[in-house]
Amino acid sequence: MLTRKTKYYEEFSDFVYYLFEQHTGARYGFFSVEETVSIKSTEPVEIDVGQENPLAVDPNPDNVKNMRPDIVFVPFCPESITNSLSQYKKYIKNISNLVDSEKFIYLCSLKNAMFYRSGEKKISATPVDEKIIVEELSRNGFVDFDVRTIVTKENKKSRRYKDTIYVWARKK
């Protein structure tokens, strides 16, 4: 698969694309958020998943605030930025608002995360599993789920989660 990076540090995109292809068996073409935005806007993009429309953030231009991409790619975000299940559900709802009917979401999650580390900092997370994710996405209008879980070994010093979950779904 050929990918185009807009910044030198986006090598993670190749890894995510590889995992997506290898473990879902799906053959969808997509770009990371930075790449999609760089095509549609020359301005930096701010995102706030705490808002009903996460792109309606100043100083985003109107064309970005109203953008609805064909695929919304969410890499390990909602469960990792809160330790509250109700807040996680709000984030999923707000992210879902970015997806128009008949378009797609690709969500990556840390399974049953209690925390993870960023450098020396220990950050609390919300434990979610496949059932919670599918329930929340269903509640927000998604169907046709392809859920894959990749088993990884837990390393209690650097992280407190076991596996990674990849969910592909279409909004009805």
PDB file of C-alpha atoms in Angstrom:
ATOM      1  CA  MET A   1       0.000   0.000   0.000  1.00  0.00           C
ATOM      2  CA  LEU A   2       1.303   3.420  -0.914  1.00  0.00           C
ATOM      3  CA  THR A   3       0.815   6.252   1.571  1.00  0.00           C
ATOM      4  CA  ARG A   4       1.720   9.891   1.386  1.00  0.00           C
ATOM      5  CA  LYS A   5       2.862  11.588   4.566  1.00  0.00           C
ATOM      6  CA  THR A   6       2.533  15.301   5.145  1.00  0.00           C
ATOM      7  CA  LYS A   7       5.002  15.335   8.020  1.00  0.00           C
ATOM      8  CA  TYR A   8       8.156  13.331   8.623  1.00  0.00           C
ATOM      9  CA  TYR A   9       6.897  11.821  11.901  1.00  0.00           C
ATOM     10  CA  GLU A  10       3.764  10.198  10.478  1.00  0.00           C
ATOM     11  CA  GLU A  11       5.372   6.788  10.082  1.00  0.00           C
ATOM     12  CA  PHE A  12       2.755   5.455  12.529  1.00  0.00           C
ATOM     13  CA  SER A  13       0.270   5.739   9.661  1.00  0.00           C
ATOM     14  CA  ASP A  14       2.010   2.967   7.742  1.00  0.00           C
ATOM     15  CA  PHE A  15       1.816   0.703  10.805  1.00  0.00           C
ATOM     16  CA  VAL A  16      -1.890   1.402  11.332  1.00  0.00           C
ATOM     17  CA  TYR A  17      -2.611   0.838   7.628  1.00  0.00           C
ATOM     18  CA  TYR A  18      -0.720  -2.459   7.769  1.00  0.00           C
ATOM     19  CA  LEU A  19      -2.644  -3.642  10.843  1.00  0.00           C
ATOM     20  CA  PHE A  20      -5.903  -2.587   9.262  1.00  0.00           C
ATOM     21  CA  GLU A  21      -5.274  -4.554   6.090  1.00  0.00           C
ATOM     22  CA  GLN A  22      -3.785  -7.613   7.791  1.00  0.00           C
ATOM     23  CA  HIS A  23      -6.345  -8.054  10.536  1.00  0.00           C
ATOM     24  CA  THR A  24      -9.614  -6.878   9.020  1.00  0.00           C
ATOM     25  CA  GLY A  25      -9.188  -8.458   5.633  1.00  0.00           C
ATOM     26  CA  ALA A  26     -10.889  -5.340   4.259  1.00  0.00           C
ATOM     27  CA  ARG A  27      -9.491  -3.447   1.318  1.00  0.00           C
ATOM     28  CA  TYR A  28     -10.468   0.181   1.857  1.00  0.00           C
ATOM     29  CA  GLY A  29      -8.321   3.088   0.783  1.00  0.00           C
ATOM     30  CA  PHE A  30      -8.020   5.943   3.234  1.00  0.00           C
ATOM     31  CA  PHE A  31      -5.661   8.600   4.512  1.00  0.00           C
ATOM     32  CA  SER A  32      -4.850   9.725   8.018  1.00  0.00           C
ATOM     33  CA  VAL A  33      -6.576  12.836   9.354  1.00  0.00           C
ATOM     34  CA  GLU A  34      -3.570  15.061   8.637  1.00  0.00           C
ATOM     35  CA  GLU A  35      -3.417  13.918   5.023  1.00  0.00           C
ATOM     36  CA  THR A  36      -7.138  14.380   4.397  1.00  0.00           C
ATOM     37  CA  VAL A  37      -7.150  17.831   5.933  1.00  0.00           C
ATOM     38  CA  SER A  38      -4.026  18.886   4.057  1.00  0.00           C
ATOM     39  CA  ILE A  39      -5.849  18.227   0.805  1.00  0.00           C
ATOM     40  CA  LYS A  40      -8.960  20.201   1.782  1.00  0.00           C
ATOM     41  CA  SER A  41      -7.441  23.024   3.797  1.00  0.00           C
ATOM     42  CA  THR A  42      -4.159  24.826   4.132  1.00  0.00           C
ATOM     43  CA  GLU A  43      -5.034  25.939   7.663  1.00  0.00           C
ATOM     44  CA  PRO A  44      -4.173  24.020  10.839  1.00  0.00           C
ATOM     45  CA  VAL A  45      -7.178  22.075  12.145  1.00  0.00           C
ATOM     46  CA  GLU A  46      -8.332  22.054  15.756  1.00  0.00           C
ATOM     47  CA  ILE A  47     -10.468  19.183  17.054  1.00  0.00           C
ATOM     48  CA  ASP A  48     -12.398  19.052  20.340  1.00  0.00           C
ATOM     49  CA  VAL A  49     -14.278  15.778  20.877  1.00  0.00           C
ATOM     50  CA  GLY A  50     -15.928  17.371  23.920  1.00  0.00           C
ATOM     51  CA  GLN A  51     -18.070  19.473  21.560  1.00  0.00           C
ATOM     52  CA  GLU A  52     -21.155  18.325  19.668  1.00  0.00           C
ATOM     53  CA  ASN A  53     -19.323  19.235  16.437  1.00  0.00           C
ATOM     54  CA  PRO A  54     -15.655  18.511  17.182  1.00  0.00           C
ATOM     55  CA  LEU A  55     -14.475  20.587  14.191  1.00  0.00           C
ATOM     56  CA  ALA A  56     -16.475  23.715  15.134  1.00  0.00           C
ATOM     57  CA  VAL A  57     -13.491  25.158  16.958  1.00  0.00           C
ATOM     58  CA  ASP A  58     -12.014  28.586  16.393  1.00  0.00           C
ATOM     59  CA  PRO A  59      -9.846  29.327  14.453  1.00  0.00           C
ATOM     60  CA  ASN A  60     -10.988  26.566  12.035  1.00  0.00           C
ATOM     61  CA  PRO A  61     -12.326  28.083   8.792  1.00  0.00           C
ATOM     62  CA  ASP A  62     -15.973  27.390   7.894  1.00  0.00           C
ATOM     63  CA  ASN A  63     -15.081  24.801   5.246  1.00  0.00           C
ATOM     64  CA  VAL A  64     -13.298  22.761   7.947  1.00  0.00           C
ATOM     65  CA  LYS A  65     -15.991  23.292  10.603  1.00  0.00           C
ATOM     66  CA  ASN A  66     -18.561  21.816   8.211  1.00  0.00           C
ATOM     67  CA  MET A  67     -16.357  19.089   6.721  1.00  0.00           C
ATOM     68  CA  ARG A  68     -17.781  15.564   6.704  1.00  0.00           C
ATOM     69  CA  PRO A  69     -15.115  13.142   5.407  1.00  0.00           C
ATOM     70  CA  ASP A  70     -15.893   9.798   3.821  1.00  0.00           C
ATOM     71  CA  ILE A  71     -14.005   8.050   6.623  1.00  0.00           C
ATOM     72  CA  VAL A  72     -13.404   9.244  10.170  1.00  0.00           C
ATOM     73  CA  PHE A  73     -10.316   7.559  11.605  1.00  0.00           C
ATOM     74  CA  VAL A  74     -10.097   7.585  15.435  1.00  0.00           C
ATOM     75  CA  PRO A  75      -6.726   6.292  16.717  1.00  0.00           C
ATOM     76  CA  PHE A  76      -6.864   5.321  20.413  1.00  0.00           C
ATOM     77  CA  CYS A  77      -8.526   8.514  21.567  1.00  0.00           C
ATOM     78  CA  PRO A  78     -11.862   8.455  23.443  1.00  0.00           C
ATOM     79  CA  GLU A  79     -10.932   5.839  26.047  1.00  0.00           C
ATOM     80  CA  SER A  80      -7.496   7.340  26.544  1.00  0.00           C
ATOM     81  CA  ILE A  81      -8.488  10.911  27.379  1.00  0.00           C
ATOM     82  CA  THR A  82     -10.911  10.214  30.221  1.00  0.00           C
ATOM     83  CA  ASN A  83     -11.442   7.737  33.029  1.00  0.00           C
ATOM     84  CA  SER A  84     -15.219   8.263  32.965  1.00  0.00           C
ATOM     85  CA  LEU A  85     -17.483   5.914  31.004  1.00  0.00           C
ATOM     86  CA  SER A  86     -20.177   8.595  30.682  1.00  0.00           C
ATOM     87  CA  GLN A  87     -17.602  11.027  29.255  1.00  0.00           C
ATOM     88  CA  TYR A  88     -16.380   8.294  26.863  1.00  0.00           C
ATOM     89  CA  LYS A  89     -19.969   7.853  25.621  1.00  0.00           C
ATOM     90  CA  LYS A  90     -20.252  11.605  25.050  1.00  0.00           C
ATOM     91  CA  TYR A  91     -17.030  11.582  23.032  1.00  0.00           C
ATOM     92  CA  ILE A  92     -18.299   8.706  20.866  1.00  0.00           C
ATOM     93  CA  LYS A  93     -21.547  10.608  20.257  1.00  0.00           C
ATOM     94  CA  ASN A  94     -19.682  13.773  19.277  1.00  0.00           C
ATOM     95  CA  ILE A  95     -17.270  11.908  16.991  1.00  0.00           C
ATOM     96  CA  SER A  96     -20.268  10.145  15.411  1.00  0.00           C
ATOM     97  CA  ASN A  97     -21.661  13.562  14.481  1.00  0.00           C
ATOM     98  CA  LEU A  98     -18.765  13.924  12.025  1.00  0.00           C
ATOM     99  CA  VAL A  99     -19.952  10.925  10.007  1.00  0.00           C
ATOM    100  CA  ASP A 100     -22.703  11.395   7.432  1.00  0.00           C
ATOM    101  CA  SER A 101     -25.155   8.712   6.426  1.00  0.00           C
ATOM    102  CA  GLU A 102     -23.576   5.901   4.390  1.00  0.00           C
ATOM    103  CA  LYS A 103     -20.056   6.981   5.430  1.00  0.00           C
ATOM    104  CA  PHE A 104     -17.604   5.148   7.673  1.00  0.00           C
ATOM    105  CA  ILE A 105     -15.795   5.200  10.985  1.00  0.00           C
ATOM    106  CA  TYR A 106     -12.627   3.303  11.790  1.00  0.00           C
ATOM    107  CA  LEU A 107     -12.029   3.252  15.534  1.00  0.00           C
ATOM    108  CA  CYS A 108      -8.954   1.879  17.302  1.00  0.00           C
ATOM    109  CA  SER A 109      -9.243   1.241  21.047  1.00  0.00           C
ATOM    110  CA  LEU A 110      -7.200  -0.092  23.933  1.00  0.00           C
ATOM    111  CA  LYS A 111      -9.107  -3.037  25.379  1.00  0.00           C
ATOM    112  CA  ASN A 112      -9.951  -2.752  29.072  1.00  0.00           C
ATOM    113  CA  ALA A 113      -7.390   0.010  29.571  1.00  0.00           C
ATOM    114  CA  MET A 114      -6.865   1.132  33.147  1.00  0.00           C
ATOM    115  CA  PHE A 115      -3.948   3.386  32.265  1.00  0.00           C
ATOM    116  CA  TYR A 116      -1.104   3.901  29.871  1.00  0.00           C
ATOM    117  CA  ARG A 117       2.158   5.804  30.108  1.00  0.00           C
ATOM    118  CA  SER A 118       3.448   8.747  28.173  1.00  0.00           C
ATOM    119  CA  GLY A 119       7.075   9.081  29.139  1.00  0.00           C
ATOM    120  CA  GLU A 120       7.127   9.012  32.926  1.00  0.00           C
ATOM    121  CA  LYS A 121       3.521  10.187  33.240  1.00  0.00           C
ATOM    122  CA  LYS A 122       0.870   7.596  34.129  1.00  0.00           C
ATOM    123  CA  ILE A 123      -2.477   8.518  32.525  1.00  0.00           C
ATOM    124  CA  SER A 124      -5.802   7.006  33.597  1.00  0.00           C
ATOM    125  CA  ALA A 125      -8.057   5.566  30.918  1.00  0.00           C
ATOM    126  CA  THR A 126     -11.590   4.182  30.582  1.00  0.00           C
ATOM    127  CA  PRO A 127     -11.823   0.390  30.318  1.00  0.00           C
ATOM    128  CA  VAL A 128     -13.885  -0.515  27.245  1.00  0.00           C
ATOM    129  CA  ASP A 129     -14.351  -3.739  25.352  1.00  0.00           C
ATOM    130  CA  GLU A 130     -15.879  -4.812  22.054  1.00  0.00           C
ATOM    131  CA  LYS A 131     -19.415  -4.939  23.517  1.00  0.00           C
ATOM    132  CA  ILE A 132     -19.296  -1.386  24.894  1.00  0.00           C
ATOM    133  CA  ILE A 133     -17.850   0.009  21.666  1.00  0.00           C
ATOM    134  CA  VAL A 134     -20.441  -1.672  19.425  1.00  0.00           C
ATOM    135  CA  GLU A 135     -23.285  -0.642  21.749  1.00  0.00           C
ATOM    136  CA  GLU A 136     -22.205   3.000  21.699  1.00  0.00           C
ATOM    137  CA  LEU A 137     -21.658   3.114  17.959  1.00  0.00           C
ATOM    138  CA  SER A 138     -25.021   1.372  17.402  1.00  0.00           C
ATOM    139  CA  ARG A 139     -26.706   3.933  19.649  1.00  0.00           C
ATOM    140  CA  ASN A 140     -25.231   6.597  17.375  1.00  0.00           C
ATOM    141  CA  GLY A 141     -26.500   5.121  14.117  1.00  0.00           C
ATOM    142  CA  PHE A 142     -23.785   2.718  12.999  1.00  0.00           C
ATOM    143  CA  VAL A 143     -24.321  -0.712  11.424  1.00  0.00           C
ATOM    144  CA  ASP A 144     -22.333  -3.334   9.483  1.00  0.00           C
ATOM    145  CA  PHE A 145     -19.637  -3.810  12.105  1.00  0.00           C
ATOM    146  CA  ASP A 146     -16.322  -5.490  11.450  1.00  0.00           C
ATOM    147  CA  VAL A 147     -14.665  -5.895  14.853  1.00  0.00           C
ATOM    148  CA  ARG A 148     -11.167  -7.334  15.164  1.00  0.00           C
ATOM    149  CA  THR A 149      -9.139  -7.716  18.338  1.00  0.00           C
ATOM    150  CA  ILE A 150      -5.396  -8.171  18.251  1.00  0.00           C
ATOM    151  CA  VAL A 151      -4.046  -9.963  21.283  1.00  0.00           C
ATOM    152  CA  THR A 152      -0.940  -8.379  22.734  1.00  0.00           C
ATOM    153  CA  LYS A 153       1.051  -9.151  25.835  1.00  0.00           C
ATOM    154  CA  GLU A 154       0.412  -6.928  28.820  1.00  0.00           C
ATOM    155  CA  ASN A 155       3.356  -4.984  30.178  1.00  0.00           C
ATOM    156  CA  LYS A 156       2.210  -3.702  33.583  1.00  0.00           C
ATOM    157  CA  LYS A 157       5.079  -1.230  33.930  1.00  0.00           C
ATOM    158  CA  SER A 158       4.328   0.720  30.777  1.00  0.00           C
ATOM    159  CA  ARG A 159       0.629   0.046  30.258  1.00  0.00           C
ATOM    160  CA  ARG A 160      -2.400  -1.570  31.842  1.00  0.00           C
ATOM    161  CA  TYR A 161      -4.381  -2.872  28.898  1.00  0.00           C
ATOM    162  CA  LYS A 162      -4.271  -6.201  27.163  1.00  0.00           C
ATOM    163  CA  ASP A 163      -5.317  -6.005  23.562  1.00  0.00           C
ATOM    164  CA  THR A 164      -6.176  -3.571  20.802  1.00  0.00           C
ATOM    165  CA  ILE A 165      -9.601  -3.414  19.203  1.00  0.00           C
ATOM    166  CA  TYR A 166     -10.221  -2.258  15.634  1.00  0.00           C
ATOM    167  CA  VAL A 167     -13.793  -1.439  14.598  1.00  0.00           C
ATOM    168  CA  TRP A 168     -14.995  -0.591  11.124  1.00  0.00           C
ATOM    169  CA  ALA A 169     -18.643   0.493  10.766  1.00  0.00           C
ATOM    170  CA  ARG A 170     -20.998   2.300   8.409  1.00  0.00           C
ATOM    171  CA  LYS A 171     -23.480   4.927   9.492  1.00  0.00           C
ATOM    172  CA  LYS A 172     -27.002   4.137   8.279  1.00  0.00           C
TER     173      LYS A 172
END
